[in-house]
C-alpha positions as YAML, in Angstrom:
chain: A
units: angstrom
residues:
- id: 1
  name: MET
  ca: [-13.34, 1.62, -11.92]
- id: 2
  name: LYS
  ca: [-11.95, 2.35, -8.48]
- id: 3
  name: TYR
  ca: [-12.03, 6.11, -7.89]
- id: 4
  name: ALA
  ca: [-10.25, 8.11, -5.21]
- id: 5
  name: LEU
  ca: [-11.94, 11.03, -3.46]
- id: 6
  name: VAL
  ca: [-9.80, 13.66, -1.78]
- id: 7
  name: THR
  ca: [-11.66, 16.15, 0.40]
- id: 8
  name: GLY
  ca: [-10.12, 19.60, 0.37]
- id: 9
  name: GLY
  ca: [-8.28, 18.60, -2.78]
- id: 10
  name: SER
  ca: [-7.88, 21.97, -4.45]
- id: 11
  name: ARG
  ca: [-4.84, 23.28, -2.56]
- id: 12
  name: GLY
  ca: [-1.77, 22.37, -0.55]
- id: 13
  name: ILE
  ca: [-1.45, 18.81, 0.70]
- id: 14
  name: GLY
  ca: [-4.81, 17.89, -0.81]
- id: 15
  name: ALA
  ca: [-3.79, 19.01, -4.29]
- id: 16
  name: ALA
  ca: [-0.51, 17.12, -4.04]
- id: 17
  name: ILE
  ca: [-2.39, 13.98, -2.96]
- id: 18
  name: CYS
  ca: [-4.79, 14.27, -5.91]
- id: 19
  name: LYS
  ca: [-1.89, 14.49, -8.36]
- id: 20
  name: GLU
  ca: [0.05, 11.60, -6.84]
- id: 21
  name: LEU
  ca: [-2.98, 9.29, -6.69]
- id: 22
  name: ALA
  ca: [-3.63, 10.07, -10.35]
- id: 23
  name: ARG
  ca: [-0.01, 9.19, -11.18]
- id: 24
  name: ASN
  ca: [-0.62, 5.89, -9.41]
- id: 25
  name: GLY
  ca: [-3.53, 5.10, -11.70]
- id: 26
  name: TYR
  ca: [-6.57, 6.28, -9.75]
- id: 27
  name: PRO
  ca: [-9.25, 8.42, -11.38]
- id: 28
  name: VAL
  ca: [-9.52, 11.25, -8.85]
- id: 29
  name: LEU
  ca: [-12.44, 13.25, -7.49]
- id: 30
  name: ILE
  ca: [-11.21, 16.65, -6.35]
- id: 31
  name: ASN
  ca: [-13.47, 18.01, -3.62]
- id: 32
  name: TYR
  ca: [-13.67, 21.73, -2.95]
- id: 33
  name: VAL
  ca: [-15.98, 24.22, -1.25]
- id: 34
  name: SER
  ca: [-15.16, 27.72, -2.51]
- id: 35
  name: ARG
  ca: [-12.01, 27.59, -4.64]
- id: 36
  name: GLU
  ca: [-13.43, 26.22, -7.87]
- id: 37
  name: ASP
  ca: [-10.65, 27.88, -9.87]
- id: 38
  name: ALA
  ca: [-8.00, 26.04, -7.86]
- id: 39
  name: ALA
  ca: [-9.84, 22.72, -8.20]
- id: 40
  name: ILE
  ca: [-10.10, 23.20, -11.97]
- id: 41
  name: GLU
  ca: [-6.37, 23.91, -12.12]
- id: 42
  name: VAL
  ca: [-5.56, 20.68, -10.24]
- id: 43
  name: LYS
  ca: [-7.84, 18.81, -12.66]
- id: 44
  name: ARG
  ca: [-6.09, 20.41, -15.62]
- id: 45
  name: GLU
  ca: [-2.65, 19.42, -14.31]
- id: 46
  name: ILE
  ca: [-3.76, 15.82, -13.77]
- id: 47
  name: GLU
  ca: [-5.23, 15.58, -17.25]
- id: 48
  name: LYS
  ca: [-2.10, 17.13, -18.76]
- id: 49
  name: GLU
  ca: [-0.16, 14.15, -17.37]
- id: 50
  name: GLY
  ca: [-2.69, 11.71, -18.83]
- id: 51
  name: GLY
  ca: [-4.73, 11.12, -15.68]
- id: 52
  name: ILE
  ca: [-8.48, 11.22, -15.09]
- id: 53
  name: ALA
  ca: [-10.02, 13.77, -12.71]
- id: 54
  name: GLU
  ca: [-13.36, 15.36, -11.86]
- id: 55
  name: ILE
  ca: [-14.25, 18.15, -9.46]
- id: 56
  name: LEU
  ca: [-16.93, 17.72, -6.81]
- id: 57
  name: LYS
  ca: [-18.27, 20.53, -4.66]
- id: 58
  name: PHE
  ca: [-19.52, 19.92, -1.12]
- id: 59
  name: ASN
  ca: [-18.84, 20.97, 2.46]
- id: 60
  name: VAL
  ca: [-17.73, 17.99, 4.55]
- id: 61
  name: ALA
  ca: [-19.44, 19.52, 7.58]
- id: 62
  name: GLU
  ca: [-22.82, 19.32, 5.83]
- id: 63
  name: PRO
  ca: [-24.03, 15.71, 5.43]
- id: 64
  name: LYS
  ca: [-26.87, 16.68, 3.08]
- id: 65
  name: GLU
  ca: [-24.36, 18.26, 0.70]
- id: 66
  name: ILE
  ca: [-22.21, 15.13, 0.78]
- id: 67
  name: ASP
  ca: [-25.20, 12.87, 0.13]
- id: 68
  name: SER
  ca: [-26.43, 15.02, -2.75]
- id: 69
  name: ALA
  ca: [-23.04, 15.32, -4.44]
- id: 70
  name: LEU
  ca: [-22.07, 11.67, -4.09]
- id: 71
  name: ASP
  ca: [-25.52, 10.35, -5.01]
- id: 72
  name: SER
  ca: [-25.46, 12.48, -8.17]
- id: 73
  name: TRP
  ca: [-21.98, 11.24, -9.00]
- id: 74
  name: GLY
  ca: [-23.03, 7.63, -8.41]
- id: 75
  name: ALA
  ca: [-26.01, 8.00, -10.73]
- id: 76
  name: THR
  ca: [-23.68, 8.94, -13.59]
- id: 77
  name: HIS
  ca: [-21.10, 6.28, -12.70]
- id: 78
  name: PRO
  ca: [-23.19, 3.12, -12.14]
- id: 79
  name: ASP
  ca: [-20.28, 0.75, -12.79]
- id: 80
  name: ASP
  ca: [-17.71, 2.61, -10.64]
- id: 81
  name: TYR
  ca: [-17.21, 3.16, -6.92]
- id: 82
  name: ILE
  ca: [-15.09, 5.27, -4.62]
- id: 83
  name: ALA
  ca: [-12.53, 2.83, -3.29]
- id: 84
  name: VAL
  ca: [-10.17, 5.35, -1.73]
- id: 85
  name: LEU
  ca: [-11.25, 8.17, 0.57]
- id: 86
  name: VAL
  ca: [-8.70, 10.71, 1.75]
- id: 87
  name: ASN
  ca: [-10.10, 12.88, 4.54]
- id: 88
  name: ASN
  ca: [-7.97, 15.97, 4.07]
- id: 89
  name: ALA
  ca: [-10.31, 18.98, 4.29]
- id: 90
  name: GLY
  ca: [-9.32, 21.25, 7.14]
- id: 91
  name: ILE
  ca: [-9.11, 24.72, 8.61]
- id: 92
  name: ARG
  ca: [-7.29, 26.39, 11.49]
- id: 93
  name: ARG
  ca: [-8.68, 28.88, 13.98]
- id: 94
  name: ASP
  ca: [-5.76, 29.19, 16.39]
- id: 95
  name: GLY
  ca: [-5.92, 31.00, 19.70]
- id: 96
  name: LEU
  ca: [-5.65, 30.48, 23.42]
- id: 97
  name: MET
  ca: [-8.67, 28.62, 24.76]
- id: 98
  name: MET
  ca: [-9.45, 31.28, 27.37]
- id: 99
  name: TRP
  ca: [-10.17, 33.74, 24.56]
- id: 100
  name: MET
  ca: [-11.53, 31.31, 21.98]
- id: 101
  name: GLU
  ca: [-14.87, 32.13, 20.38]
- id: 102
  name: ASP
  ca: [-17.49, 29.40, 20.23]
- id: 103
  name: SER
  ca: [-17.40, 29.52, 16.43]
- id: 104
  name: ASP
  ca: [-13.63, 28.93, 16.37]
- id: 105
  name: TRP
  ca: [-14.12, 25.75, 18.38]
- id: 106
  name: TYR
  ca: [-17.15, 24.39, 16.53]
- id: 107
  name: ASP
  ca: [-15.97, 25.27, 13.02]
- id: 108
  name: VAL
  ca: [-12.72, 23.35, 13.46]
- id: 109
  name: ILE
  ca: [-14.43, 20.35, 15.08]
- id: 110
  name: ASN
  ca: [-17.14, 20.32, 12.39]
- id: 111
  name: ILE
  ca: [-14.74, 20.33, 9.45]
- id: 112
  name: HIS
  ca: [-12.16, 17.89, 10.78]
- id: 113
  name: LEU
  ca: [-13.97, 15.46, 13.06]
- id: 114
  name: HIS
  ca: [-17.57, 15.63, 11.90]
- id: 115
  name: GLY
  ca: [-16.30, 15.83, 8.31]
- id: 116
  name: PHE
  ca: [-14.43, 12.56, 8.85]
- id: 117
  name: PHE
  ca: [-17.64, 10.98, 10.14]
- id: 118
  name: HIS
  ca: [-19.95, 12.25, 7.40]
- id: 119
  name: ALA
  ca: [-17.72, 11.37, 4.43]
- id: 120
  name: THR
  ca: [-16.48, 8.06, 5.81]
- id: 121
  name: ARG
  ca: [-19.93, 6.84, 6.85]
- id: 122
  name: LYS
  ca: [-21.20, 7.54, 3.34]
- id: 123
  name: LEU
  ca: [-18.47, 5.54, 1.61]
- id: 124
  name: ILE
  ca: [-17.48, 2.79, 4.03]
- id: 125
  name: THR
  ca: [-20.48, 0.56, 3.21]
- id: 126
  name: PRO
  ca: [-19.77, 0.38, -0.55]
- id: 127
  name: MET
  ca: [-16.13, -0.38, 0.24]
- id: 128
  name: ALA
  ca: [-17.14, -3.19, 2.60]
- id: 129
  name: LYS
  ca: [-19.58, -4.63, 0.03]
- id: 130
  name: LYS
  ca: [-16.91, -4.59, -2.66]
- id: 131
  name: LYS
  ca: [-14.41, -6.04, -0.16]
- id: 132
  name: TRP
  ca: [-11.75, -3.51, -1.04]
- id: 133
  name: GLY
  ca: [-11.20, 0.00, 0.25]
- id: 134
  name: ARG
  ca: [-8.85, 2.52, 1.73]
- id: 135
  name: VAL
  ca: [-9.70, 5.28, 4.21]
- id: 136
  name: ILE
  ca: [-6.77, 7.59, 4.84]
- id: 137
  name: SER
  ca: [-7.10, 10.66, 7.03]
- id: 138
  name: VAL
  ca: [-4.68, 13.54, 7.25]
- id: 139
  name: ALA
  ca: [-4.23, 14.06, 10.99]
- id: 140
  name: SER
  ca: [-1.49, 16.17, 12.56]
- id: 141
  name: LEU
  ca: [1.33, 16.38, 15.04]
- id: 142
  name: SER
  ca: [-1.12, 18.51, 17.04]
- id: 143
  name: GLY
  ca: [-3.46, 15.54, 17.43]
- id: 144
  name: ILE
  ca: [-0.70, 13.42, 18.96]
- id: 145
  name: LYS
  ca: [1.13, 15.73, 21.33]
- id: 146
  name: GLY
  ca: [-1.13, 18.80, 21.52]
- id: 147
  name: MET
  ca: [-0.02, 22.29, 20.59]
- id: 148
  name: GLN
  ca: [-0.37, 25.52, 22.53]
- id: 149
  name: GLY
  ca: [-2.94, 27.77, 20.92]
- id: 150
  name: GLN
  ca: [-4.54, 24.84, 19.13]
- id: 151
  name: THR
  ca: [-6.84, 23.19, 21.65]
- id: 152
  name: ASN
  ca: [-9.59, 23.07, 19.02]
- id: 153
  name: TYR
  ca: [-7.34, 21.72, 16.27]
- id: 154
  name: SER
  ca: [-5.64, 19.25, 18.62]
- id: 155
  name: ALA
  ca: [-9.01, 18.00, 19.86]
- id: 156
  name: ALA
  ca: [-10.30, 17.54, 16.32]
- id: 157
  name: LYS
  ca: [-7.21, 15.75, 15.04]
- id: 158
  name: GLY
  ca: [-6.96, 13.64, 18.19]
- id: 159
  name: GLY
  ca: [-10.55, 12.58, 17.62]
- id: 160
  name: VAL
  ca: [-9.80, 11.59, 14.03]
- id: 161
  name: ILE
  ca: [-6.86, 9.49, 15.24]
- id: 162
  name: ALA
  ca: [-8.99, 7.65, 17.81]
- id: 163
  name: ALA
  ca: [-11.78, 7.11, 15.28]
- id: 164
  name: THR
  ca: [-9.27, 5.76, 12.77]
- id: 165
  name: LYS
  ca: [-8.06, 3.11, 15.21]
- id: 166
  name: ALA
  ca: [-11.61, 2.04, 16.11]
- id: 167
  name: LEU
  ca: [-12.98, 1.95, 12.57]
- id: 168
  name: ALA
  ca: [-10.02, -0.11, 11.38]
- id: 169
  name: LEU
  ca: [-11.15, -2.91, 13.69]
- id: 170
  name: GLU
  ca: [-14.68, -2.83, 12.32]
- id: 171
  name: VAL
  ca: [-13.82, -3.30, 8.64]
- id: 172
  name: ALA
  ca: [-10.51, -5.18, 8.58]
- id: 173
  name: LYS
  ca: [-12.14, -8.49, 7.62]
- id: 174
  name: ARG
  ca: [-13.69, -6.77, 4.60]
- id: 175
  name: ASN
  ca: [-10.26, -5.92, 3.17]
- id: 176
  name: VAL
  ca: [-10.77, -2.25, 3.98]
- id: 177
  name: THR
  ca: [-7.87, -0.51, 5.65]
- id: 178
  name: VAL
  ca: [-8.19, 2.63, 7.76]
- id: 179
  name: ASN
  ca: [-5.10, 4.67, 8.54]
- id: 180
  name: ALA
  ca: [-4.00, 8.21, 9.28]
- id: 181
  name: VAL
  ca: [-0.91, 10.22, 8.46]
- id: 182
  name: ALA
  ca: [0.25, 12.85, 10.91]
- id: 183
  name: PRO
  ca: [2.38, 15.55, 9.29]
- id: 184
  name: GLY
  ca: [4.53, 17.85, 11.34]
- id: 185
  name: PHE
  ca: [5.44, 21.22, 9.85]
- id: 186
  name: VAL
  ca: [4.77, 21.20, 6.11]
- id: 187
  name: GLU
  ca: [5.12, 24.09, 3.68]
- id: 188
  name: THR
  ca: [1.54, 25.05, 2.75]
- id: 189
  name: ASP
  ca: [-0.75, 28.07, 2.84]
- id: 190
  name: MET
  ca: [-1.79, 27.04, 6.36]
- id: 191
  name: THR
  ca: [1.78, 27.35, 7.70]
- id: 192
  name: LYS
  ca: [3.15, 30.30, 5.73]
- id: 193
  name: GLU
  ca: [2.48, 32.76, 8.57]
- id: 194
  name: LEU
  ca: [4.49, 30.70, 11.07]
- id: 195
  name: ASP
  ca: [7.99, 31.67, 12.15]
- id: 196
  name: GLN
  ca: [9.73, 29.05, 10.03]
- id: 197
  name: ASN
  ca: [13.27, 30.08, 10.97]
- id: 198
  name: THR
  ca: [12.60, 29.47, 14.66]
- id: 199
  name: LEU
  ca: [10.60, 26.29, 14.08]
- id: 200
  name: ARG
  ca: [13.30, 24.75, 11.87]
- id: 201
  name: GLU
  ca: [15.60, 24.73, 14.89]
- id: 202
  name: THR
  ca: [13.20, 22.32, 16.63]
- id: 203
  name: ILE
  ca: [13.13, 19.87, 13.70]
- id: 204
  name: PRO
  ca: [15.97, 17.31, 13.60]
- id: 205
  name: ALA
  ca: [15.82, 17.25, 9.79]
- id: 206
  name: GLY
  ca: [16.33, 21.02, 9.82]
- id: 207
  name: ARG
  ca: [13.51, 21.86, 7.42]
- id: 208
  name: PHE
  ca: [9.78, 21.86, 6.83]
- id: 209
  name: GLY
  ca: [8.33, 18.95, 4.89]
- id: 210
  name: THR
  ca: [6.69, 19.28, 1.50]
- id: 211
  name: ALA
  ca: [3.15, 18.50, 0.43]
- id: 212
  name: GLU
  ca: [4.57, 16.06, -2.11]
- id: 213
  name: GLU
  ca: [6.28, 14.03, 0.62]
- id: 214
  name: VAL
  ca: [2.98, 13.64, 2.45]
- id: 215
  name: ALA
  ca: [1.28, 12.73, -0.84]
- id: 216
  name: ASP
  ca: [3.81, 9.97, -1.48]
- id: 217
  name: LEU
  ca: [2.97, 8.41, 1.89]
- id: 218
  name: VAL
  ca: [-0.78, 8.63, 1.27]
- id: 219
  name: ALA
  ca: [-0.37, 7.07, -2.19]
- id: 220
  name: PHE
  ca: [1.51, 4.15, -0.66]
- id: 221
  name: LEU
  ca: [-1.25, 3.57, 1.90]
- id: 222
  name: ALA
  ca: [-3.77, 3.63, -0.96]
- id: 223
  name: SER
  ca: [-1.89, 0.93, -2.85]
- id: 224
  name: GLU
  ca: [-2.08, -2.86, -2.80]
- id: 225
  name: LYS
  ca: [1.33, -2.89, -1.13]
- id: 226
  name: ALA
  ca: [-0.22, -1.50, 2.08]
- id: 227
  name: ALA
  ca: [-2.91, -4.17, 2.42]
- id: 228
  name: TYR
  ca: [-1.59, -5.36, 5.81]
- id: 229
  name: ILE
  ca: [-1.32, -1.90, 7.33]
- id: 230
  name: THR
  ca: [-4.44, -0.76, 9.18]
- id: 231
  name: GLY
  ca: [-5.34, 1.13, 12.33]
- id: 232
  name: GLN
  ca: [-2.04, 3.00, 12.18]
- id: 233
  name: VAL
  ca: [-1.05, 6.64, 12.54]
- id: 234
  name: ILE
  ca: [2.12, 7.24, 10.57]
- id: 235
  name: GLU
  ca: [4.05, 10.35, 11.55]
- id: 236
  name: ILE
  ca: [5.87, 12.34, 8.88]
- id: 237
  name: ASN
  ca: [7.62, 15.11, 10.75]
- id: 238
  name: GLY
  ca: [11.35, 15.19, 10.12]
- id: 239
  name: GLY
  ca: [12.13, 13.49, 13.42]
- id: 240
  name: LEU
  ca: [10.17, 15.66, 15.85]
- id: 241
  name: ASN
  ca: [9.77, 13.84, 19.15]
- id: 242
  name: THR
  ca: [6.08, 13.25, 19.86]
...
């Protein structure tokens, strides 16, 4: 069976992606670090709709944790493989660079950029051997145009975008596609403290996006219909000019 793994799959965009991939027929691995209760709830909702889901705990910034978790999973699923990887795990540590603590820089880079590297490196070889795979990373508007107060986040997401374009060239002949989606302002826990009334005025569509809209795009990229799309960064931002 072709499984889908969604890092940071217990909440927000990640949870919506897990549910939509399950609706599209993928057995889903819901990765989490600390919110086991939330991951279990996503699993319950998927199973309630007739889907298949498992929870998998590891920190994407820790390669030994990834290796241990995925090796253990592989040992109990000898006839299956992870054909779809969605790199979604992320954090924000916003602040002006002149006052930014070292930890705020490194934590964001480690989760987003190093996390992309660790998880993708682990799974890209099996995909290439099977000659079918999808790597989809959740980037950001910040990684395309840069955002004040987010030099760390912009750097991390910009790195993921560049890595996406390069990796796509390496594995295209193996029928493995590598793409990114770049949401603008989306209603999640990570954006609830923002001044939404003011920000809506900058969005041509006049509203924030939803996690479900991002999930629909990711599910399309994970499908057979997207086999000729690779190395792309697809913006989903309500018309914001980047």
